[in-house]
PDB file of C-alpha atoms in Angstrom:
ATOM      1  CA  MET M 287     -52.008  15.446  42.082  1.00 57.00           C
ATOM      2  CA  GLY M 288     -52.424  16.923  45.502  1.00 60.00           C
ATOM      3  CA  LYS M 289     -55.608  14.891  46.010  1.00 69.00           C
ATOM      4  CA  VAL M 290     -53.773  11.650  45.264  1.00 66.00           C
ATOM      5  CA  ILE M 291     -51.181  12.487  47.887  1.00 62.00           C
ATOM      6  CA  GLU M 292     -53.913  13.496  50.330  1.00 62.00           C
ATOM      7  CA  ARG M 293     -55.541  10.092  49.867  1.00 66.00           C
ATOM      8  CA  LEU M 294     -52.213   8.380  50.466  1.00 63.00           C
ATOM      9  CA  CYS M 295     -51.622  10.440  53.575  1.00 63.00           C
ATOM     10  CA  ARG M 296     -55.238  10.522  54.906  1.00 65.00           C
ATOM     11  CA  CYS M 297     -54.377  11.142  58.448  1.00 60.00           C
ATOM     12  CA  ASP M 298     -51.860  13.972  58.058  1.00 69.00           C
ATOM     13  CA  ALA M 299     -52.764  16.949  55.820  1.00 70.00           C
ATOM     14  CA  GLU M 300     -49.600  18.788  56.748  1.00 76.00           C
ATOM     15  CA  ARG M 301     -47.472  15.853  55.565  1.00 74.00           C
ATOM     16  CA  ALA M 302     -49.407  15.735  52.270  1.00 73.00           C
ATOM     17  CA  ASN M 303     -48.784  19.457  51.696  1.00 78.00           C
ATOM     18  CA  TYR M 304     -45.066  18.912  52.431  1.00 82.00           C
ATOM     19  CA  LEU M 305     -44.861  16.061  49.888  1.00 80.00           C
ATOM     20  CA  VAL M 306     -46.591  18.183  47.220  1.00 81.00           C
ATOM     21  CA  ARG M 307     -44.163  21.070  47.835  1.00 88.00           C
ATOM     22  CA  CYS M 308     -41.182  18.672  47.644  1.00 89.00           C
ATOM     23  CA  LEU M 309     -42.416  17.198  44.382  1.00 89.00           C
ATOM     24  CA  LYS M 310     -42.960  20.664  42.923  1.00 91.00           C
ATOM     25  CA  ALA M 311     -39.495  21.731  44.065  1.00 94.00           C
ATOM     26  CA  TRP M 312     -37.864  18.682  42.497  1.00 94.00           C
ATOM     27  CA  ALA M 313     -39.826  19.194  39.258  1.00 94.00           C
ATOM     28  CA  ALA M 314     -38.734  22.854  39.196  1.00 95.00           C
ATOM     29  CA  TYR M 315     -35.121  21.870  39.922  1.00 94.00           C
ATOM     30  CA  LEU M 316     -35.087  19.303  37.104  1.00 94.00           C
ATOM     31  CA  GLY M 317     -36.780  21.802  34.774  1.00 93.00           C
ATOM     32  CA  ILE M 318     -34.129  24.414  35.578  1.00 92.00           C
ATOM     33  CA  LEU M 319     -31.353  21.856  34.961  1.00 92.00           C
ATOM     34  CA  CYS M 320     -32.799  20.842  31.600  1.00 90.00           C
ATOM     35  CA  LEU M 321     -33.438  24.428  30.553  1.00 91.00           C
ATOM     36  CA  GLY M 322     -29.952  25.499  31.692  1.00 87.00           C
ATOM     37  CA  GLY M 323     -28.408  22.598  29.841  1.00 85.00           C
ATOM     38  CA  MET M 324     -30.230  23.568  26.691  1.00 85.00           C
ATOM     39  CA  ILE M 325     -29.323  27.235  27.077  1.00 87.00           C
ATOM     40  CA  PHE M 326     -25.635  26.576  27.738  1.00 84.00           C
ATOM     41  CA  SER M 327     -25.298  23.781  25.206  1.00 84.00           C
ATOM     42  CA  ALA M 328     -26.856  25.742  22.331  1.00 84.00           C
ATOM     43  CA  PRO M 329     -23.684  27.816  21.686  1.00 84.00           C
ATOM     44  CA  LEU M 330     -21.592  24.660  21.853  1.00 82.00           C
ATOM     45  CA  TYR M 331     -23.911  23.017  19.365  1.00 83.00           C
ATOM     46  CA  VAL M 332     -23.596  26.009  17.036  1.00 84.00           C
ATOM     47  CA  TRP M 333     -19.798  26.007  17.442  1.00 85.00           C
ATOM     48  CA  PHE M 334     -19.526  22.257  16.765  1.00 84.00           C
ATOM     49  CA  ASP M 335     -21.879  22.560  13.812  1.00 85.00           C
ATOM     50  CA  ARG M 336     -19.795  25.363  12.319  1.00 87.00           C
ATOM     51  CA  SER M 337     -16.533  23.473  12.865  1.00 87.00           C
ATOM     52  CA  LEU M 338     -18.005  20.339  11.305  1.00 86.00           C
ATOM     53  CA  THR M 339     -19.317  22.357   8.391  1.00 87.00           C
ATOM     54  CA  SER M 340     -15.924  23.982   7.816  1.00 86.00           C
ATOM     55  CA  ALA M 341     -14.160  20.623   8.116  1.00 87.00           C
ATOM     56  CA  ASP M 342     -16.624  19.110   5.673  1.00 88.00           C
ATOM     57  CA  ALA M 343     -16.061  21.996   3.264  1.00 87.00           C
ATOM     58  CA  SER M 344     -12.278  21.593   3.473  1.00 88.00           C
ATOM     59  CA  HIS M 345     -12.642  17.850   2.914  1.00 90.00           C
ATOM     60  CA  GLN M 346     -14.838  18.476  -0.113  1.00 90.00           C
ATOM     61  CA  GLN M 347     -12.246  20.900  -1.490  1.00 91.00           C
ATOM     62  CA  GLU M 348      -9.476  18.359  -0.964  1.00 92.00           C
ATOM     63  CA  ILE M 349     -11.528  15.632  -2.625  1.00 93.00           C
ATOM     64  CA  ALA M 350     -12.232  17.914  -5.585  1.00 93.00           C
ATOM     65  CA  ARG M 351      -8.523  18.773  -5.848  1.00 94.00           C
ATOM     66  CA  MET M 352      -7.536  15.117  -5.751  1.00 95.00           C
ATOM     67  CA  GLN M 353     -10.134  14.259  -8.405  1.00 95.00           C
ATOM     68  CA  THR M 354      -8.782  17.026 -10.633  1.00 95.00           C
ATOM     69  CA  VAL M 355      -5.217  15.786 -10.183  1.00 95.00           C
ATOM     70  CA  ASN M 356      -6.372  12.246 -10.916  1.00 95.00           C
ATOM     71  CA  GLN M 357      -8.110  13.349 -14.122  1.00 94.00           C
ATOM     72  CA  GLU M 358      -4.996  15.267 -15.212  1.00 92.00           C
ATOM     73  CA  LEU M 359      -2.853  12.204 -14.576  1.00 92.00           C
ATOM     74  CA  MET M 360      -5.226  10.055 -16.595  1.00 92.00           C
ATOM     75  CA  VAL M 361      -4.973  12.510 -19.509  1.00 91.00           C
ATOM     76  CA  VAL M 362      -1.181  12.472 -19.261  1.00 88.00           C
ATOM     77  CA  ILE M 363      -1.163   8.679 -19.159  1.00 88.00           C
ATOM     78  CA  LYS M 364      -3.504   8.480 -22.163  1.00 89.00           C
ATOM     79  CA  ASP M 365      -1.299  10.875 -24.122  1.00 89.00           C
ATOM     80  CA  ARG M 366       2.108   9.482 -23.204  1.00 88.00           C
ATOM     81  CA  LEU M 367       1.488   5.795 -22.703  1.00 87.00           C
ATOM     82  CA  PRO M 368       0.917   4.691 -26.338  1.00 88.00           C
ATOM     83  CA  PRO M 369       4.246   6.108 -27.630  1.00 89.00           C
ATOM     84  CA  ILE M 370       6.057   4.575 -24.665  1.00 88.00           C
ATOM     85  CA  VAL M 371       4.424   1.222 -25.381  1.00 89.00           C
ATOM     86  CA  LYS M 372       5.424   1.492 -29.049  1.00 91.00           C
ATOM     87  CA  GLN M 373       9.022   2.274 -28.075  1.00 91.00           C
ATOM     88  CA  ALA M 374       9.066  -0.599 -25.634  1.00 91.00           C
ATOM     89  CA  ASP M 375       7.662  -2.952 -28.293  1.00 92.00           C
ATOM     90  CA  ALA M 376      10.310  -1.805 -30.781  1.00 92.00           C
ATOM     91  CA  ALA M 377      13.015  -2.311 -28.147  1.00 93.00           C
ATOM     92  CA  ILE M 378      11.698  -5.807 -27.431  1.00 93.00           C
ATOM     93  CA  GLN M 379      11.710  -6.688 -31.115  1.00 93.00           C
ATOM     94  CA  ALA M 380      15.254  -5.309 -31.473  1.00 93.00           C
ATOM     95  CA  ALA M 381      16.371  -7.302 -28.447  1.00 93.00           C
ATOM     96  CA  LYS M 382      14.831 -10.471 -29.911  1.00 92.00           C
ATOM     97  CA  GLY M 383      16.651  -9.859 -33.208  1.00 92.00           C
ATOM     98  CA  ALA M 384      19.913  -9.189 -31.398  1.00 93.00           C
ATOM     99  CA  ALA M 385      19.489 -12.331 -29.308  1.00 92.00           C
ATOM    100  CA  SER M 386      18.843 -14.379 -32.451  1.00 91.00           C
ATOM    101  CA  LYS M 387      21.914 -12.923 -34.153  1.00 92.00           C
ATOM    102  CA  ALA M 388      23.977 -13.476 -31.017  1.00 92.00           C
ATOM    103  CA  GLY M 389      22.840 -17.114 -30.941  1.00 91.00           C
ATOM    104  CA  THR M 390      23.824 -17.573 -34.588  1.00 93.00           C
ATOM    105  CA  ALA M 391      27.182 -15.895 -33.958  1.00 92.00           C
ATOM    106  CA  ALA M 392      27.756 -18.105 -30.925  1.00 92.00           C
ATOM    107  CA  ASN M 393      27.044 -21.234 -32.981  1.00 92.00           C
ATOM    108  CA  LYS M 394      29.421 -20.042 -35.701  1.00 91.00           C
ATOM    109  CA  ALA M 395      32.094 -19.212 -33.120  1.00 92.00           C
ATOM    110  CA  THR M 396      31.725 -22.659 -31.566  1.00 93.00           C
ATOM    111  CA  ALA M 397      32.076 -24.301 -34.972  1.00 91.00           C
ATOM    112  CA  ALA M 398      35.119 -22.120 -35.748  1.00 91.00           C
ATOM    113  CA  ALA M 399      36.696 -23.021 -32.410  1.00 92.00           C
ATOM    114  CA  LYS M 400      36.183 -26.726 -33.053  1.00 90.00           C
ATOM    115  CA  SER M 401      37.646 -26.336 -36.538  1.00 90.00           C
ATOM    116  CA  ALA M 402      40.641 -24.420 -35.166  1.00 90.00           C
ATOM    117  CA  ASN M 403      41.158 -27.061 -32.494  1.00 89.00           C
ATOM    118  CA  THR M 404      41.140 -29.781 -35.117  1.00 91.00           C
ATOM    119  CA  ALA M 405      43.598 -27.791 -37.253  1.00 89.00           C
ATOM    120  CA  VAL M 406      45.922 -27.303 -34.259  1.00 88.00           C
ATOM    121  CA  LYS M 407      45.901 -31.033 -33.554  1.00 86.00           C
ATOM    122  CA  LYS M 408      46.735 -31.798 -37.187  1.00 85.00           C
ATOM    123  CA  VAL M 409      49.574 -29.257 -37.208  1.00 84.00           C
ATOM    124  CA  GLU M 410      50.948 -30.704 -33.970  1.00 82.00           C
ATOM    125  CA  GLU M 411      50.852 -34.193 -35.480  1.00 80.00           C
ATOM    126  CA  VAL M 412      52.738 -32.983 -38.536  1.00 78.00           C
ATOM    127  CA  LEU M 413      55.331 -31.005 -36.585  1.00 79.00           C
ATOM    128  CA  ASP M 414      56.031 -33.596 -33.917  1.00 76.00           C
ATOM    129  CA  PRO M 415      58.280 -36.305 -35.305  1.00 72.00           C
ATOM    130  CA  PRO M 416      57.122 -39.784 -34.578  1.00 71.00           C
ATOM    131  CA  THR M 417      58.852 -41.382 -31.672  1.00 74.00           C
ATOM    132  CA  PRO M 418      61.321 -43.933 -32.938  1.00 74.00           C
ATOM    133  CA  ALA M 419      60.751 -47.530 -32.114  1.00 77.00           C
ATOM    134  CA  ARG M 420      62.906 -48.776 -29.347  1.00 79.00           C
ATOM    135  CA  ALA M 421      65.872 -50.490 -30.846  1.00 75.00           C
ATOM    136  CA  ARG M 422      67.631 -53.384 -29.257  1.00 78.00           C
ATOM    137  CA  VAL M 423      71.030 -52.470 -27.909  1.00 74.00           C
ATOM    138  CA  PRO M 424      73.758 -54.922 -28.925  1.00 75.00           C
ATOM    139  CA  ASP M 425      75.582 -56.668 -26.087  1.00 76.00           C
ATOM    140  CA  TRP M 426      79.006 -55.300 -27.002  1.00 78.00           C
ATOM    141  CA  LEU M 427      77.726 -51.755 -26.269  1.00 75.00           C
ATOM    142  CA  ASN M 428      76.583 -52.724 -22.788  1.00 72.00           C
ATOM    143  CA  THR M 429      80.040 -53.570 -21.629  1.00 69.00           C
ATOM    144  CA  PRO M 430      81.796 -51.431 -19.153  1.00 61.00           C
TER     145      PRO M 430
END
């Protein structure tokens, strides 16, 4: 590389040597920065890797716990749901029967009320005397 710089700076050998030293110094400086960065970042990398590994492990434990709880809930649902459904079906059927009977009772009550109303009207007709026809008043009664 020194020969390339010497060709570029043909007239001044001292300037070429100065440029070579500067390039070597900059290369050494950049090498030291990279090496220092790698040396000082390695513990951070190890620390981050350990923290990520522990976080991942805790997440895996939580996921496993949640899956276990979910499976237990599914077993409970499988065991308890059919009897609950049967009870609900029986309650629905009982409610339908009660609604049907209530409808029949309501129809009978309506018919009984109409019959009672008719009977009341007939009794009122019998008990109320007919209004007498308006009789003509003789003239001799209208005198003062």
